[in-house]
Short mmCIF file of C-alpha atoms in Angstrom, two decimals:
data_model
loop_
_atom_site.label_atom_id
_atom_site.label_comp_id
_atom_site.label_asym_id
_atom_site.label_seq_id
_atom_site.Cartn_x
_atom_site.Cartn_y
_atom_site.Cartn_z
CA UNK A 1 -24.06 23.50 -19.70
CA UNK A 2 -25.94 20.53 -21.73
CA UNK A 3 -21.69 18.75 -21.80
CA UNK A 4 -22.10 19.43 -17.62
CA UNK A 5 -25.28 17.57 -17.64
CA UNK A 6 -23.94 15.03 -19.82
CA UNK A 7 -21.00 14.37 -17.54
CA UNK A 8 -22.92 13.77 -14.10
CA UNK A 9 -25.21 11.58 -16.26
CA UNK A 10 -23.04 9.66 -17.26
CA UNK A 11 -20.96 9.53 -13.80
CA UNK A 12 -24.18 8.58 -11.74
CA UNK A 13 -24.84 5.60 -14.51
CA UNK A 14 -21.53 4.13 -14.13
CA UNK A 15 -22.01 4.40 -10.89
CA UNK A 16 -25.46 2.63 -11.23
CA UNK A 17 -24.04 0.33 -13.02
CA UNK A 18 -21.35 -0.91 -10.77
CA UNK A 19 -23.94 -1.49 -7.76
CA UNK A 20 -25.99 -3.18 -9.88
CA UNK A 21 -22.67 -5.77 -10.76
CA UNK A 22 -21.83 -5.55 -7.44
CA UNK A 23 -25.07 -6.78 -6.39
CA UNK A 24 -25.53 -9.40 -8.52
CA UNK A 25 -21.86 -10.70 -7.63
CA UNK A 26 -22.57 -10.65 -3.52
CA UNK A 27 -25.90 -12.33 -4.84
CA UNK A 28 -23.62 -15.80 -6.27
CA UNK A 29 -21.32 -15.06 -3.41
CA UNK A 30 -23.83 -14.87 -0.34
CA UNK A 31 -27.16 -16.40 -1.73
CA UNK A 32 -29.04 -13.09 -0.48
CA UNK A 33 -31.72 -11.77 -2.90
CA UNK A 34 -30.22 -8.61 -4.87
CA UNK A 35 -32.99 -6.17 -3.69
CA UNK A 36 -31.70 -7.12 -0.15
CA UNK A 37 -28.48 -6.39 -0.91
CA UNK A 38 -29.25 -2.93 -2.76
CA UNK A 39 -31.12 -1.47 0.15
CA UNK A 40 -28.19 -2.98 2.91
CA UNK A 41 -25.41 -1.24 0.58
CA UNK A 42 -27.67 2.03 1.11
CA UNK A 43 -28.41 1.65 4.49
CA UNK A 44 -24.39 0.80 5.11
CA UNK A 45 -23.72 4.24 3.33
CA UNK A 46 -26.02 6.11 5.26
CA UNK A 47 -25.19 4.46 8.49
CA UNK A 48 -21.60 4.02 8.57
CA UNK A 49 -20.33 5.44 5.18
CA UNK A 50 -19.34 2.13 3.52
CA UNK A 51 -19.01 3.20 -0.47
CA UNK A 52 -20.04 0.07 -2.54
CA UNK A 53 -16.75 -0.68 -3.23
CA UNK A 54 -16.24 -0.88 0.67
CA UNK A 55 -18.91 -3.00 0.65
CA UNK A 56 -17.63 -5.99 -1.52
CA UNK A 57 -14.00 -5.83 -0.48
CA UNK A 58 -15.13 -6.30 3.31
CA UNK A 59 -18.29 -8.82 2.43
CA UNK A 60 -20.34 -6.17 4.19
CA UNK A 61 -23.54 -8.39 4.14
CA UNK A 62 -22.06 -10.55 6.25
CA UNK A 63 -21.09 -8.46 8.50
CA UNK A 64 -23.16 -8.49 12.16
CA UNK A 65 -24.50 -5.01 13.42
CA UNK A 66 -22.29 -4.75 16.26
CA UNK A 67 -19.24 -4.69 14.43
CA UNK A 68 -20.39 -2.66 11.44
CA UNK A 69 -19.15 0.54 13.35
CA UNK A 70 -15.86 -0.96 13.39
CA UNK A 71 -14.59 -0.05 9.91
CA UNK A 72 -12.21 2.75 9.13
CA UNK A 73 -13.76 3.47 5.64
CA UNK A 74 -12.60 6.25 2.81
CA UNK A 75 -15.17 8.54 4.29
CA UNK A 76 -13.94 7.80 7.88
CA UNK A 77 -10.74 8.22 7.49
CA UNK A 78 -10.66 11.30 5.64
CA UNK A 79 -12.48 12.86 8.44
CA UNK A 80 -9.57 11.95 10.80
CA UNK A 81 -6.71 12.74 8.96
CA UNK A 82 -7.07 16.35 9.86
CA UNK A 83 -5.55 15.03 13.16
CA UNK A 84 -2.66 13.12 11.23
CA UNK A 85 -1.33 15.43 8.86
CA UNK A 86 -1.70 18.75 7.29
CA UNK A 87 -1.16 18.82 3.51
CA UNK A 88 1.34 21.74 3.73
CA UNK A 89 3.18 19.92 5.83
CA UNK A 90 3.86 16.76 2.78
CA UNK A 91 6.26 17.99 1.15
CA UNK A 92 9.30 15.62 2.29
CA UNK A 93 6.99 12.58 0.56
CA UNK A 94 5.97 14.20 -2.24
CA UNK A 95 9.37 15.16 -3.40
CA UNK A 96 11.50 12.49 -4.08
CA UNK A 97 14.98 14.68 -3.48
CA UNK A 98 13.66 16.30 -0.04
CA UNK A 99 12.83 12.64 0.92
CA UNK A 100 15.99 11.23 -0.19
CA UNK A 101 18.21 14.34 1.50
CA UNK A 102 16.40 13.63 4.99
CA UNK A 103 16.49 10.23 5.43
CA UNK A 104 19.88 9.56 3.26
CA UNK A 105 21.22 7.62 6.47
CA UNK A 106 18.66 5.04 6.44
CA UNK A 107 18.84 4.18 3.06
CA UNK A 108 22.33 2.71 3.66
CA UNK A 109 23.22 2.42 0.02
CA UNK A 110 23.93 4.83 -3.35
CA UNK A 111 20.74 5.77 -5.00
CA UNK A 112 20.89 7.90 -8.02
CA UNK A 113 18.24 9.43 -10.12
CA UNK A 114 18.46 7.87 -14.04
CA UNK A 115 17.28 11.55 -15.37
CA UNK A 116 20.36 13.47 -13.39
CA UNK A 117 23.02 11.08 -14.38
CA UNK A 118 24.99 11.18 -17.55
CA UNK A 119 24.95 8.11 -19.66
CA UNK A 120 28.65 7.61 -18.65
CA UNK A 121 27.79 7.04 -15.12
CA UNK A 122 25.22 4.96 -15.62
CA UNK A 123 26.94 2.56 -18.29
CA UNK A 124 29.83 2.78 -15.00
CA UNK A 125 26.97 1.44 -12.10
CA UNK A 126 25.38 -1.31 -14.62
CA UNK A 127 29.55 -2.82 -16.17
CA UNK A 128 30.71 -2.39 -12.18
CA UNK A 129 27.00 -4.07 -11.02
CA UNK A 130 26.46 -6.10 -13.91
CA UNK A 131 22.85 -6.31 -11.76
CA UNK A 132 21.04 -3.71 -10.97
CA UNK A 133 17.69 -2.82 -9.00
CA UNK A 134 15.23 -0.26 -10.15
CA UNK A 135 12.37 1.71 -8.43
CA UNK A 136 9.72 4.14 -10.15
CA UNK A 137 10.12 6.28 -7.13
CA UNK A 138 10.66 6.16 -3.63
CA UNK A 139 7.36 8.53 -2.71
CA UNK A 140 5.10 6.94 -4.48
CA UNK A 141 1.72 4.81 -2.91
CA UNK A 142 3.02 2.11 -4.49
CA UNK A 143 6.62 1.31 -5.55
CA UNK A 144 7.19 -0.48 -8.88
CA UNK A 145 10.60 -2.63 -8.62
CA UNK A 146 12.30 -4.73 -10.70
CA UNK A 147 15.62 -6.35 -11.24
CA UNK A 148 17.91 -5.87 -14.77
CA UNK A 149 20.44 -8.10 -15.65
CA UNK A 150 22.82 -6.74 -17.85
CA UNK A 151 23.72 -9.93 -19.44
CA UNK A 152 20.20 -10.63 -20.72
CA UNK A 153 20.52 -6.92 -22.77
CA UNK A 154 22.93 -6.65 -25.72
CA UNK A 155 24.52 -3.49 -24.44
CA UNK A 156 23.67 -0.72 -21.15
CA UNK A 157 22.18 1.22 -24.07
CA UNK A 158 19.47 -1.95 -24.34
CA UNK A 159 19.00 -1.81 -20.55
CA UNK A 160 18.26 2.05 -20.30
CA UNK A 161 15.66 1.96 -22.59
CA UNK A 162 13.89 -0.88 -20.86
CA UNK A 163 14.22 0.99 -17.64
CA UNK A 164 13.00 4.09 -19.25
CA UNK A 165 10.09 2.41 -21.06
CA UNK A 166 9.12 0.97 -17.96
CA UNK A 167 9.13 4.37 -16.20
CA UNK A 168 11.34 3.42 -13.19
CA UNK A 169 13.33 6.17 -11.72
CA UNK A 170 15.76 5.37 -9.65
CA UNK A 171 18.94 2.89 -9.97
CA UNK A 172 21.39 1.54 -7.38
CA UNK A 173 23.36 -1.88 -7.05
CA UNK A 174 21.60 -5.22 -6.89
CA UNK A 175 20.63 -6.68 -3.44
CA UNK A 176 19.48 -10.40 -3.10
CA UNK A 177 16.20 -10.51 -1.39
CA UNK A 178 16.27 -12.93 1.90
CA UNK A 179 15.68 -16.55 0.87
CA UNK A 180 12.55 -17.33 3.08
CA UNK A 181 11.06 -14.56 0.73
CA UNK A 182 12.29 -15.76 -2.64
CA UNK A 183 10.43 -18.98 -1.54
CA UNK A 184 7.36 -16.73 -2.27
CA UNK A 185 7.92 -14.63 -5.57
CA UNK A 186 11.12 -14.14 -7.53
CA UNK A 187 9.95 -10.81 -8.06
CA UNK A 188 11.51 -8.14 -5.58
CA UNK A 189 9.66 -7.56 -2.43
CA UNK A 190 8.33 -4.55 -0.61
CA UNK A 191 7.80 -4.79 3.31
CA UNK A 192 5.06 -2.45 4.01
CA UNK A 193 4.87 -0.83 7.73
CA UNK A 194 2.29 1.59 8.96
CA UNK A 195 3.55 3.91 12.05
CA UNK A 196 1.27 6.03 13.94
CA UNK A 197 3.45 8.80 15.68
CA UNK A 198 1.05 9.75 18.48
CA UNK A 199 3.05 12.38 21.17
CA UNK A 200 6.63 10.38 22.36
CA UNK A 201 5.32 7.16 20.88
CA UNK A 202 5.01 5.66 17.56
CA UNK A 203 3.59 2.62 16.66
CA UNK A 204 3.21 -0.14 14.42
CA UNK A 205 -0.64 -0.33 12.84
CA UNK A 206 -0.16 -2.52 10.23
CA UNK A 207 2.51 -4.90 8.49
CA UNK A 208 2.47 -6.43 4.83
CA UNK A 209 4.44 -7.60 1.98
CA UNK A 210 3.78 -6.78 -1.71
CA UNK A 211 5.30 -7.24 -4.94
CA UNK A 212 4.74 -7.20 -8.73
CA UNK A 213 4.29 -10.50 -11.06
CA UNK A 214 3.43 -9.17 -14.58
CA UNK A 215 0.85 -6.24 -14.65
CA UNK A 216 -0.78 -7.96 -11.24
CA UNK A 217 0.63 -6.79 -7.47
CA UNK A 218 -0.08 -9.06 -4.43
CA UNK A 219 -0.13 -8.47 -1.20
CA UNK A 220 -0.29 -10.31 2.24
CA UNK A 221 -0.73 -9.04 5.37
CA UNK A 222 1.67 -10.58 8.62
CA UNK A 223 0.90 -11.16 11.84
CA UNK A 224 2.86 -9.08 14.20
CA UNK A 225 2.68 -10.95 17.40
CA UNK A 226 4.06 -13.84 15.11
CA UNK A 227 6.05 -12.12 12.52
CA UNK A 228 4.00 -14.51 9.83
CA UNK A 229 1.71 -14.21 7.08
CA UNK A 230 -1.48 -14.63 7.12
CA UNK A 231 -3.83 -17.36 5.42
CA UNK A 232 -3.95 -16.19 1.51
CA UNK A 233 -2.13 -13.02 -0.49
CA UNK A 234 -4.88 -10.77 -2.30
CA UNK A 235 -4.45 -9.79 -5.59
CA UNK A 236 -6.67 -7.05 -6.95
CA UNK A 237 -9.60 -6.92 -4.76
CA UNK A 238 -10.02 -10.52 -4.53
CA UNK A 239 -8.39 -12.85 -1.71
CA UNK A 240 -5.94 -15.22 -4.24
CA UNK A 241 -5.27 -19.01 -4.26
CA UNK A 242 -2.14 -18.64 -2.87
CA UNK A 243 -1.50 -19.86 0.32
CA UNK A 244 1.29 -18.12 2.56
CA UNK A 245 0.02 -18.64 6.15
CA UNK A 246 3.07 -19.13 8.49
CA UNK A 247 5.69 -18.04 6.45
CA UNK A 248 7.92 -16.33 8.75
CA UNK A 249 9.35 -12.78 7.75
CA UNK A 250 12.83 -12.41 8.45
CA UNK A 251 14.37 -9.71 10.11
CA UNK A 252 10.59 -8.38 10.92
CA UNK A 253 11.66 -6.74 14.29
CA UNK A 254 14.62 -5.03 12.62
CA UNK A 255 12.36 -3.54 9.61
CA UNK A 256 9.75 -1.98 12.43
CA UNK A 257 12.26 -0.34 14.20
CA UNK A 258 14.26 1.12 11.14
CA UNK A 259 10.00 2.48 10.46
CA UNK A 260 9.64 3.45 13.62
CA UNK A 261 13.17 5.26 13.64
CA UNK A 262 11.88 7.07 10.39
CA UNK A 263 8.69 8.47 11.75
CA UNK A 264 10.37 10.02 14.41
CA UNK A 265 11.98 12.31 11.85
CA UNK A 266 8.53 13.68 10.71
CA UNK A 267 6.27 14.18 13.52
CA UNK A 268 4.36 16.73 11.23
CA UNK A 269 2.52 13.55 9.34
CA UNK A 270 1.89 10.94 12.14
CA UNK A 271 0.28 8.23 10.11
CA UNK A 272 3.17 7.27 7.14
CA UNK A 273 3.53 3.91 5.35
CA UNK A 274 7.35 2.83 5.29
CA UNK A 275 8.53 0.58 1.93
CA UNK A 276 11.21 -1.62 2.89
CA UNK A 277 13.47 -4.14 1.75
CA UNK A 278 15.39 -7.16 3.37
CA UNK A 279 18.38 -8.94 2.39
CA UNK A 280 20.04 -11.92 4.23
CA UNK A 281 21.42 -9.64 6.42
CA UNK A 282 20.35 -6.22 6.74
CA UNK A 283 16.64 -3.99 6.43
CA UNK A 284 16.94 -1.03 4.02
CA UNK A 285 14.19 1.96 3.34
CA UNK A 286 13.25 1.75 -0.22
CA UNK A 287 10.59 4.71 0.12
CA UNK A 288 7.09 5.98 2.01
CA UNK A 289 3.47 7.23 1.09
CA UNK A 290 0.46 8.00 3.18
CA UNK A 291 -1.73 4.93 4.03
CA UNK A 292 -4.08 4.02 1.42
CA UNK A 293 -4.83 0.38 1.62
CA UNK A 294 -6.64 0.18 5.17
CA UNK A 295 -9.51 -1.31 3.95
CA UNK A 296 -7.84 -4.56 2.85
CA UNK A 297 -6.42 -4.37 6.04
CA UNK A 298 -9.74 -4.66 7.68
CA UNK A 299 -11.07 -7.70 5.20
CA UNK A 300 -13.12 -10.43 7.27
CA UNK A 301 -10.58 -13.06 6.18
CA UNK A 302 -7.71 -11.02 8.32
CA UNK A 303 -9.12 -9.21 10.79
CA UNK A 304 -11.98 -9.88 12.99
CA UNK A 305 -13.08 -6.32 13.87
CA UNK A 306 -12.31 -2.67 12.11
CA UNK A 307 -9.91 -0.36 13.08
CA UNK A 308 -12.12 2.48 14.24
CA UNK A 309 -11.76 1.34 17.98
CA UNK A 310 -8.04 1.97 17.88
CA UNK A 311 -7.92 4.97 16.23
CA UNK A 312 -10.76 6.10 18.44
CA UNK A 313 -8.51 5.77 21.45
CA UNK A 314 -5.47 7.26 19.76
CA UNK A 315 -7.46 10.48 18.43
CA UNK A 316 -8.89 10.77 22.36
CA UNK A 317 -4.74 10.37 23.06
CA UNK A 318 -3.94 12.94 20.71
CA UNK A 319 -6.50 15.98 22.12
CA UNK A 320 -5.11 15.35 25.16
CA UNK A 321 -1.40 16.05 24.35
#
């Protein structure tokens, strides 16, 4: 009992203990006075179930009352997704094989699994390859990729235990990313697409790009009128230096319908987000998770309003099917 105690003691003063930094950073940030802030980050809980980490990623302070209803948050959306999906029916994205069996047409390419391959096939793909690409899985939230180049390793033996060390999962034959990407990162990029598969009709919610640079992931979020990124990427939870505003993704109309083509395979989970790559020439699915990074979606800097509004409607849409 006493270790119990212990535990939720020492859960609500971490927990003090972040508001308290969090406070004192929207304090330098915003100029406010920290006791203003600490009552406005209870107030937005209360109100419209903004957690505190909500609260700084979306500069809730700033935020005018009229809009503060706006915002899918953590609380929100787990209230809704009773519409969108039922956890029994997940299984096809939480198993890698299932997911690879059902949409094996999409994928347009030879995967294979490092753990159910002999050594002797997999010395075969990297001497026939010479480069190879490698994912941690193709269910996960969020992929890990990277590129091996077997000339850089002193034998496939090398290589294996790089890729193994690194916990990737999957192998298949190098693809060059599209050039108007490698302009951005030479590290391999993911093009993220939300679909919302409401009755006959699935749409496009939301549109990014992500990829890996050390032990810190980026992401920037495109435009979909314009096919083009938008002002700065975030890394972390902070909006980065780097500029990538109206840098055109290629191929952008070809990667939403190849998404939109794949959530009309699994009507049972109507909000999915769909991984996937581009070459010069052609989209390919890498892999797909549930949505998790809406809130970034929703930051001040990209978005002007929330996304409660829209799913609002589409929920309404839904009960009436």
């Amino acid at each position: 009992m006493k270790k119990e105690i212990k535990k939720v003691f020492d859960k609500l003063k971490t927990h003090i203990k972040n508001i308290w930094n969090i406070a004192c950073k929207m304090h330098k940030k915003s100029g406010y006075l920290r006791i203003y802030i600490l009552f406005d980050m209870l107030w937005s809980y209360i109100a419209y179930s903004v957690n505190y980490d909500e609260y700084y990623i979306l500069s809730f302070y700033d935020v005018v009352s009229s809009k503060r209803n706006t915002y899918l948050t953590y609380k929100k959306h787990k209230r809704i997704v009773r519409h969108l999906y039922n956890k029994k029916n997940l299984g096809v994205l939480n198993d890698s094989k299932k997911f690879y069996s059902k949409y094996k047409e999409f994928f347009n390419r030879e995967i294979n699994n490092i753990n159910s391959i002999s050594y002797k096939e997999y010395e075969n793909i990297v001497l026939k390859n010479k480069k190879v690409m490698c994912i941690s899985d193709t269910n996960k939230v969020k992929n890990s990729f990277e590129n091996f180049d077997s000339s850089k390793f002193r034998s496939p033996a090398f290589m294996l235990e790089k890729i193994k060390k690194d916990k990737l999962k999957y192998i298949e034959p190098y693809i060059s990313c599209h050039k108007e990407l490698s302009k951005i990162t030479d590290s391999v990029v993911s093009l993220n697409i939300v679909t919302l598969n409401v009755g006959s009709d699935v749409e496009v919610v939301s549109s990014s790009i992500s990829f890996n640079e050390g032990n810190k992931t980026y992401h920037g979020f495109i435009d979909s009128e314009t096919a083009t990124l938008k002002k700065n990427l975030i890394c972390g939870e902070e909006v980065s230096d780097r500029v990538v505003e109206g840098i055109k993704i290629p191929l952008y109309d070809n990667a939403c319908e190849l998404a939109c083509e794949c959530a009309k395979e699994i009507k049972e989970v109507k909000e999915i987000e769909w991984n996937i790559f581009i070459s010069s020439k052609k989209v390919y699915l890498i892999g797909a998770s549930l949505w998790d990074d809406y809130i970034y979606y929703q930051m001040p800097e990209y978005n002007k309003i929330g996304l409660m509004p829209y799913y609002r409607i589409k929920l309404n849409d839904m009960r009436k099917i």
